[in-house]
PDB file of C-alpha atoms and ligand atoms in Angstrom:
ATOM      1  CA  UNK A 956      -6.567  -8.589 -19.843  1.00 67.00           C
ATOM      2  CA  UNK A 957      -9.037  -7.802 -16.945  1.00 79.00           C
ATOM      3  CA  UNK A 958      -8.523  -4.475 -15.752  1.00 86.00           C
ATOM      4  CA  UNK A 959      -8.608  -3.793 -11.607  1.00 90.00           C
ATOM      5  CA  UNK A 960     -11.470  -2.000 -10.836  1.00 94.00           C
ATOM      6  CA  UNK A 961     -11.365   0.667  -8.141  1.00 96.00           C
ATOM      7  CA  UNK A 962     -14.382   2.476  -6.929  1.00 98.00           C
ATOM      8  CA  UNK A 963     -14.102   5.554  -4.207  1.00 98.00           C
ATOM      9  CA  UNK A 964     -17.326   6.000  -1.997  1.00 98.00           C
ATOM     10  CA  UNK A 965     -18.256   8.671  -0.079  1.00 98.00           C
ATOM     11  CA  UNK A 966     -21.942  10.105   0.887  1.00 98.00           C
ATOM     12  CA  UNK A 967     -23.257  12.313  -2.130  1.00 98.00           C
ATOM     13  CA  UNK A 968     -20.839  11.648  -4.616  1.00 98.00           C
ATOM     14  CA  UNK A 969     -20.567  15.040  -5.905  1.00 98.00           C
ATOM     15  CA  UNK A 970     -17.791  16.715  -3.433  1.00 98.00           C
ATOM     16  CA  UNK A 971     -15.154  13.662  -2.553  1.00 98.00           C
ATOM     17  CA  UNK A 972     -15.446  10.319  -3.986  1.00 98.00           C
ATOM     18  CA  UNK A 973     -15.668  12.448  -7.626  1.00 98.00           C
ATOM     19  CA  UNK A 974     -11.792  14.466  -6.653  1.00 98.00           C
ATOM     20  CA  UNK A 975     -11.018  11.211  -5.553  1.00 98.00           C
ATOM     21  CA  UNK A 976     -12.043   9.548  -8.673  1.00 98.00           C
ATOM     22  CA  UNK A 977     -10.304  12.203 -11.117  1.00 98.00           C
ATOM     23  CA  UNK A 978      -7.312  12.136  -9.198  1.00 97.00           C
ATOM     24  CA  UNK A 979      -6.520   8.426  -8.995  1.00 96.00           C
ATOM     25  CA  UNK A 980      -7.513   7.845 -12.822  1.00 94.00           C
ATOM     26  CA  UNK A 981      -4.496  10.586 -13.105  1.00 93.00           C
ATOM     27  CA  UNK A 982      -1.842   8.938 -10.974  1.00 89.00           C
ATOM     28  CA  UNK A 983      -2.966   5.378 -12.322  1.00 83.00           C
ATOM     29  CA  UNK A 984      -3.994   5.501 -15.900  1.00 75.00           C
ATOM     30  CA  UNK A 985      -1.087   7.290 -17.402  1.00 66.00           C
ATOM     31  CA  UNK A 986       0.973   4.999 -16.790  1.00 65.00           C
ATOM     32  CA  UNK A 987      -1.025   2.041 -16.167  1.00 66.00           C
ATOM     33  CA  UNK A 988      -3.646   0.684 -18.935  1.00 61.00           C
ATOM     34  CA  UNK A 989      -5.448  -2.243 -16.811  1.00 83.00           C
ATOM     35  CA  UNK A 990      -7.264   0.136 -14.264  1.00 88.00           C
ATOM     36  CA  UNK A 991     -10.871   0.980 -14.360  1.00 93.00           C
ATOM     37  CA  UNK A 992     -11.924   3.585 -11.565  1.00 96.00           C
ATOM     38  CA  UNK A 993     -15.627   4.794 -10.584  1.00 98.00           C
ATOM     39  CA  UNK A 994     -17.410   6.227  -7.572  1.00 98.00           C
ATOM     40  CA  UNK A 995     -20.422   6.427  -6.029  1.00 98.00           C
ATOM     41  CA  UNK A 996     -22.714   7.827  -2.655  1.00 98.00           C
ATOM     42  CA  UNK A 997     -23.946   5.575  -0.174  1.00 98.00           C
ATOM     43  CA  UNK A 998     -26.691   8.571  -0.363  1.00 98.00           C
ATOM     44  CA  UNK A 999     -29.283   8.806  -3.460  1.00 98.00           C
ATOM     45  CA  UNK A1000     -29.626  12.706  -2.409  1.00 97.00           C
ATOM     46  CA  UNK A1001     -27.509  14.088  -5.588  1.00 98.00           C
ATOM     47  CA  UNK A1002     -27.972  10.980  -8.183  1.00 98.00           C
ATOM     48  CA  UNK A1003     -27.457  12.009 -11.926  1.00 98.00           C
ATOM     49  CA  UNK A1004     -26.004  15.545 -10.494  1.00 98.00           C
ATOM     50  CA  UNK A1005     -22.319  16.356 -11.519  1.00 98.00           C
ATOM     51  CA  UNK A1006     -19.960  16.949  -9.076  1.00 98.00           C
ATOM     52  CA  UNK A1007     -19.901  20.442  -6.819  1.00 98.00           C
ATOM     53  CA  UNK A1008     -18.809  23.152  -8.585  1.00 98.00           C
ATOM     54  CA  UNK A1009     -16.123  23.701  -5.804  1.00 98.00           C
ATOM     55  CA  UNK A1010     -15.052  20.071  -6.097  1.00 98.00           C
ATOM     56  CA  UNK A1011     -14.989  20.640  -9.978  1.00 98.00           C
ATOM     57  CA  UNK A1012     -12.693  23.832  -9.632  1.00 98.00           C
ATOM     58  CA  UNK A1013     -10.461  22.473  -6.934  1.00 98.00           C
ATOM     59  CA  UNK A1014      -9.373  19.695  -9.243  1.00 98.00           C
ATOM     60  CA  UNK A1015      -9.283  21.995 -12.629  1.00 98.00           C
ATOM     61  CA  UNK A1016      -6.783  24.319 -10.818  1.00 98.00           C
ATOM     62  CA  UNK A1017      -4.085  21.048 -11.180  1.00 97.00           C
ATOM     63  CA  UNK A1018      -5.629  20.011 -14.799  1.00 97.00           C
ATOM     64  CA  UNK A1019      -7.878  17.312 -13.877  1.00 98.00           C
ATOM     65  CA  UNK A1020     -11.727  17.898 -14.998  1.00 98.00           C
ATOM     66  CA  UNK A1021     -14.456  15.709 -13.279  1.00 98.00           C
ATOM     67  CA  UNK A1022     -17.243  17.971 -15.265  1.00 98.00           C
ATOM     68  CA  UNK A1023     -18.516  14.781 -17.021  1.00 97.00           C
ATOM     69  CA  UNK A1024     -19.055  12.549 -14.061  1.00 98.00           C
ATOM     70  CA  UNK A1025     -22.788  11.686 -12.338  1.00 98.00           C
ATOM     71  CA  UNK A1026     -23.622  10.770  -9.444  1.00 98.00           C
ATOM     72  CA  UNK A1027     -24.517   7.768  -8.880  1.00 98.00           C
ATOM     73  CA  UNK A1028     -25.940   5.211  -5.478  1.00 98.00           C
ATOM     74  CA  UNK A1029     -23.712   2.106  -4.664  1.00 98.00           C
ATOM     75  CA  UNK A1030     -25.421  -0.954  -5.218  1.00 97.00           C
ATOM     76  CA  UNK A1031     -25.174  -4.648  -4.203  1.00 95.00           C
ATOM     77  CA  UNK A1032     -23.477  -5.578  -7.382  1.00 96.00           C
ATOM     78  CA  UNK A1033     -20.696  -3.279  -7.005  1.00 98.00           C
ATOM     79  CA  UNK A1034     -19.477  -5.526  -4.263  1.00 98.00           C
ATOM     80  CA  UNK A1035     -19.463  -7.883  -7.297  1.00 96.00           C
ATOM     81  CA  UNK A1036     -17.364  -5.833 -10.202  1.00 96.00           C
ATOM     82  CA  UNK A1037     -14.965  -3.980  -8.266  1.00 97.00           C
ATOM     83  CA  UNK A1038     -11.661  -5.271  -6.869  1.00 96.00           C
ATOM     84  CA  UNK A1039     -11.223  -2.127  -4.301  1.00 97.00           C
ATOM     85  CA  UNK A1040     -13.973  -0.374  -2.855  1.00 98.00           C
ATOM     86  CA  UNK A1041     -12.375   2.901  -0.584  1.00 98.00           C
ATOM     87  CA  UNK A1042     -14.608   4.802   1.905  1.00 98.00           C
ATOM     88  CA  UNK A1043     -13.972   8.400   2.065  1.00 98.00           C
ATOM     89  CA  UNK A1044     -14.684   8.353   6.053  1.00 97.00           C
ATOM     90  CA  UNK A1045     -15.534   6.196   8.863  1.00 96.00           C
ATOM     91  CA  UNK A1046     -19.084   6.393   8.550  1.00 97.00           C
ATOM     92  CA  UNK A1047     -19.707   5.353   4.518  1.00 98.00           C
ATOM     93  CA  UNK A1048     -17.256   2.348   5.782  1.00 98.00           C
ATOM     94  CA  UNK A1049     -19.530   1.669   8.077  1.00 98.00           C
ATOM     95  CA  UNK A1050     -22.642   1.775   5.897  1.00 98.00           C
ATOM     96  CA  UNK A1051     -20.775  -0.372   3.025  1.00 98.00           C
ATOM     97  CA  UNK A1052     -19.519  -3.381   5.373  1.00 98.00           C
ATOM     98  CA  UNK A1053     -23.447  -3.473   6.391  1.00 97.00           C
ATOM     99  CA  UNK A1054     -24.447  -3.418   1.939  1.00 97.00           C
ATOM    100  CA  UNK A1055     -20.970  -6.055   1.434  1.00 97.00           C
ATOM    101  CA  UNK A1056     -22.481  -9.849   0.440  1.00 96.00           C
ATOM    102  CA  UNK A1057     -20.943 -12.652   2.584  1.00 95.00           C
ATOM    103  CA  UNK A1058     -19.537 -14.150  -0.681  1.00 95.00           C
ATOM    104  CA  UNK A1059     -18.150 -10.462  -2.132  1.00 96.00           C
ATOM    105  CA  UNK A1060     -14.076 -10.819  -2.283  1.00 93.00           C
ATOM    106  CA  UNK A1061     -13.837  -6.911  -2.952  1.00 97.00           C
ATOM    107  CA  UNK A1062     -11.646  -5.401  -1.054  1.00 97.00           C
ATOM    108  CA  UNK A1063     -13.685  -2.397   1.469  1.00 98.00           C
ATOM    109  CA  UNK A1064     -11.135  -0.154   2.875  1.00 97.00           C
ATOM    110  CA  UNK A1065     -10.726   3.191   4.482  1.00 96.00           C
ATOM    111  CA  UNK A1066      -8.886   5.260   1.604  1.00 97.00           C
ATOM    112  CA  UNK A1067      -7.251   7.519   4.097  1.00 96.00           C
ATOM    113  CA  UNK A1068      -5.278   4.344   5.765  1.00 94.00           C
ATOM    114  CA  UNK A1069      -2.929   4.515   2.992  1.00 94.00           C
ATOM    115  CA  UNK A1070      -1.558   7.464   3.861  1.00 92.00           C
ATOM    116  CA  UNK A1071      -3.073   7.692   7.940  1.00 76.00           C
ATOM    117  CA  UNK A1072      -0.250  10.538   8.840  1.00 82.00           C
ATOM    118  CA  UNK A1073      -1.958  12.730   6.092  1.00 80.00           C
ATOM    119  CA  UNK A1074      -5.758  12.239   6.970  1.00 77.00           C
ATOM    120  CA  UNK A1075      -6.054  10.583  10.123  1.00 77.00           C
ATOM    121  CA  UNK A1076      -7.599   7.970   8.434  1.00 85.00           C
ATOM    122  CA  UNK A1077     -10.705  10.246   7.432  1.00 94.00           C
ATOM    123  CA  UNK A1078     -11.309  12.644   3.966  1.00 95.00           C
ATOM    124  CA  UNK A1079     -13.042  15.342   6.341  1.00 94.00           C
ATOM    125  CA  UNK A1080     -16.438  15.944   4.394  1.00 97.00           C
ATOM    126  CA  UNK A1081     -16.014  19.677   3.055  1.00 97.00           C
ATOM    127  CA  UNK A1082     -20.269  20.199   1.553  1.00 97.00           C
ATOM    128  CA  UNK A1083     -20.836  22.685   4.370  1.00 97.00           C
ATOM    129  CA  UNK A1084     -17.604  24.852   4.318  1.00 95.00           C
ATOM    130  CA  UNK A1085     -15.915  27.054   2.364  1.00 94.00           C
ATOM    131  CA  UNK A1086     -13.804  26.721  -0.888  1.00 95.00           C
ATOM    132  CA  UNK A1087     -10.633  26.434   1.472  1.00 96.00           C
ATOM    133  CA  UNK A1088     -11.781  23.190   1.816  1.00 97.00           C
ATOM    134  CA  UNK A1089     -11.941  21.969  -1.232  1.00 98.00           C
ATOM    135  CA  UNK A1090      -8.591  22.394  -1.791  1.00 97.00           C
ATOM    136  CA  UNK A1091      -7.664  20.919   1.640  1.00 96.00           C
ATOM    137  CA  UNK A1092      -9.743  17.157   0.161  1.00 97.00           C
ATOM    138  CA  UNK A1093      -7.962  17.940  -3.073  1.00 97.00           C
ATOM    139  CA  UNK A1094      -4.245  17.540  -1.664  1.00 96.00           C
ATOM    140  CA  UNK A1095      -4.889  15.019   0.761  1.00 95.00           C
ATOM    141  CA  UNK A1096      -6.482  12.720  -2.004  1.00 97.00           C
ATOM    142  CA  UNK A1097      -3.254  13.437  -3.868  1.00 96.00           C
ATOM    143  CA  UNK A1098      -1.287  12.218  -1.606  1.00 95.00           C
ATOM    144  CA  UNK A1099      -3.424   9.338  -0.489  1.00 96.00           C
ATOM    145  CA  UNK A1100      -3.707   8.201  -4.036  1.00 95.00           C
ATOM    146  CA  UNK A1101       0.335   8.215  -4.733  1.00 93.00           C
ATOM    147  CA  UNK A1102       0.249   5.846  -1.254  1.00 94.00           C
ATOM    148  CA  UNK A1103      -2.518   3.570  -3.177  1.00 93.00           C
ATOM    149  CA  UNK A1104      -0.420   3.368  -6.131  1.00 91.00           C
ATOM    150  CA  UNK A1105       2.437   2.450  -4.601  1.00 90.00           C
ATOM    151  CA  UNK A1106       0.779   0.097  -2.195  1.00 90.00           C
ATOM    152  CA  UNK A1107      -0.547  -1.662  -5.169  1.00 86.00           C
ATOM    153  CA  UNK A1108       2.923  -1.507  -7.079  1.00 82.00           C
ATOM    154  CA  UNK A1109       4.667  -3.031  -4.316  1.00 82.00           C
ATOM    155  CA  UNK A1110       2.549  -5.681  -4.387  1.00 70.00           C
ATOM    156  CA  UNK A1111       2.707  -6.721  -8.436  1.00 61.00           C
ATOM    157  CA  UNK A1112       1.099 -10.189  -7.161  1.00 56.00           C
ATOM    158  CA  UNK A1113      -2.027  -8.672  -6.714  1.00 55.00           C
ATOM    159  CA  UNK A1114      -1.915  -6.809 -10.413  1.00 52.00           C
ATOM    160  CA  UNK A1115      -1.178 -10.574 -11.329  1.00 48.00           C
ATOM    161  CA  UNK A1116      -4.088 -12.390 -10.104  1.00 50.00           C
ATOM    162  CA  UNK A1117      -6.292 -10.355 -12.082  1.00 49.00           C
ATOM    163  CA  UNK A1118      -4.507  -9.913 -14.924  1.00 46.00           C
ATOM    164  CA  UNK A1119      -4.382 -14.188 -15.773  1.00 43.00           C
TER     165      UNK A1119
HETATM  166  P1  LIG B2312     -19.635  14.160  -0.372  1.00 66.45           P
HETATM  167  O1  LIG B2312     -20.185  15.495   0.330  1.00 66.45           O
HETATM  168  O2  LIG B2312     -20.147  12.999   0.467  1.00 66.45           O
HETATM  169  O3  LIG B2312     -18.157  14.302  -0.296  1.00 66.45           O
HETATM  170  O4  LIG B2312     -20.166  14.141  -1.787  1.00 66.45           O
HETATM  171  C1  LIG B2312     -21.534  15.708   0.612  1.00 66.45           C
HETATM  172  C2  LIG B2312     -22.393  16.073  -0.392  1.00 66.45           C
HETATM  173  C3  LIG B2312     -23.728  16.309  -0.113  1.00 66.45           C
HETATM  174  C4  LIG B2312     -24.180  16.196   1.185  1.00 66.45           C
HETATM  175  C5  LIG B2312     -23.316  15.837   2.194  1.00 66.45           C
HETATM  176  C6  LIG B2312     -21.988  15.582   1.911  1.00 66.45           C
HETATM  177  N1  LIG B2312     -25.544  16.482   1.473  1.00 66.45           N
HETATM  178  O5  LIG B2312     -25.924  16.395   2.656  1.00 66.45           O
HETATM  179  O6  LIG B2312     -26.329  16.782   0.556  1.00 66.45           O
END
C-alpha cells in the first residue's frame, strides 16, 4: 500500500511548516495508516536546526511534540515523492511553482485555501513577534488541517489512486 505523502513548506522550517507538520500527522495518522507527512524551507537559513522553541511550546501546550524534527531545504525531487506539497503563504507558493518540474504531478497548493475564512488564504509568518503568535499559527493550522482532512475524505477517489 503506497502511503500519500504530504509535505508543508514554508520559509525556515523551524516556526510553521514544523506546527503544521505535527499537527496534520495528529489529525491524519490516528486514524489513517497510509499517510506520510514532512516539511521543509524554501530557505537553507535554519537547515539541521529544530523547530523554534516558541513553535515547539505552542504545539506541546495541546500534546503534540515537534522536538525531533530538522530542518530541512526543499529540493527538486520532492516535486517527485510527494503527492501534496502546501505553501504556508503566498510568497513560498510563489518560489515552489518557479522549483515545480514540467513533468511533476504533485499537487502545490496554498494550505490556507482549505479553510480561506480562517487565514485569508495566508499562515501569517510569526519569527519576528511575540509568543501570542505562536499560538495564533497553532489554531489556524488546526483548523486548516481538519479542512485538509476532510477535503481529502470527501474525495476517497483520490486515497484510491494511490493506494492500487
Ligand atoms: P517560518 O518562519 O518560515 O515559519 O519557519 C521564519 C523562520 C526564520 C526566518 C523567517 C521566517 N528567518 O528570517 O530566519
Amino acid at each position: 500500500m503506497k502511503p500519500i505523502k504530504v509535505l508543508t513548506v514554508c520559509l525556515g522550517n523551524i516556526c510553521r511548516s514544523p506546527a503544521a507538520q505535527g499537527i496534520l500527522e495528529k489529525a491524519l495518522l490516528s486514524e489513517r495508516a497510509h499517510f506520510e507527512v514532512d516539511s521543509a524551507g524554501t530557505a537553507a537559513y535554519h537547515v539541521g536546526n529544530p523547530p523554534d522553541p516558541r513553535s515547539i511550546a505552542a504545539l506541546a501546550k495541546e500534546g503534540i511534540d515537534i522536538r525531533k524534527q530538522e530542518a530541512r531545504q526543499v529540493s527538486s525531487a520532492d516535486f517527485d515523492q510527494f503527492d501534496w506539497i502546501l505553501a504556508m503563504d503566498r510568497e513560498n507558493l510563489r518560489h515552489l511553482k518557479k522549483l515545480q518540474p514540467s513533468d511533476s504531478k504533485a499537487k502545490l497548493v496554498m494550505f490556507g485555501e482549505f479553510a480561506g475564512d480562517v487565514s485569508y488564504g495566508e499562515i501569517a509568518d510569526p519569527y519576528y513577534g511575540g509568543d501570542e503568535g505562536f499560538i495564533l499559527m497553532r489554531e489556524h493550522l488546526t483548523q486548516i488541517a481538519r479542512a485538509f482532512v476532510k477535503h481529502l475524505d470527501a474525495r476517497p477517489e483520490i486515497n484510491k489512486e494511490r493506494l492500487n
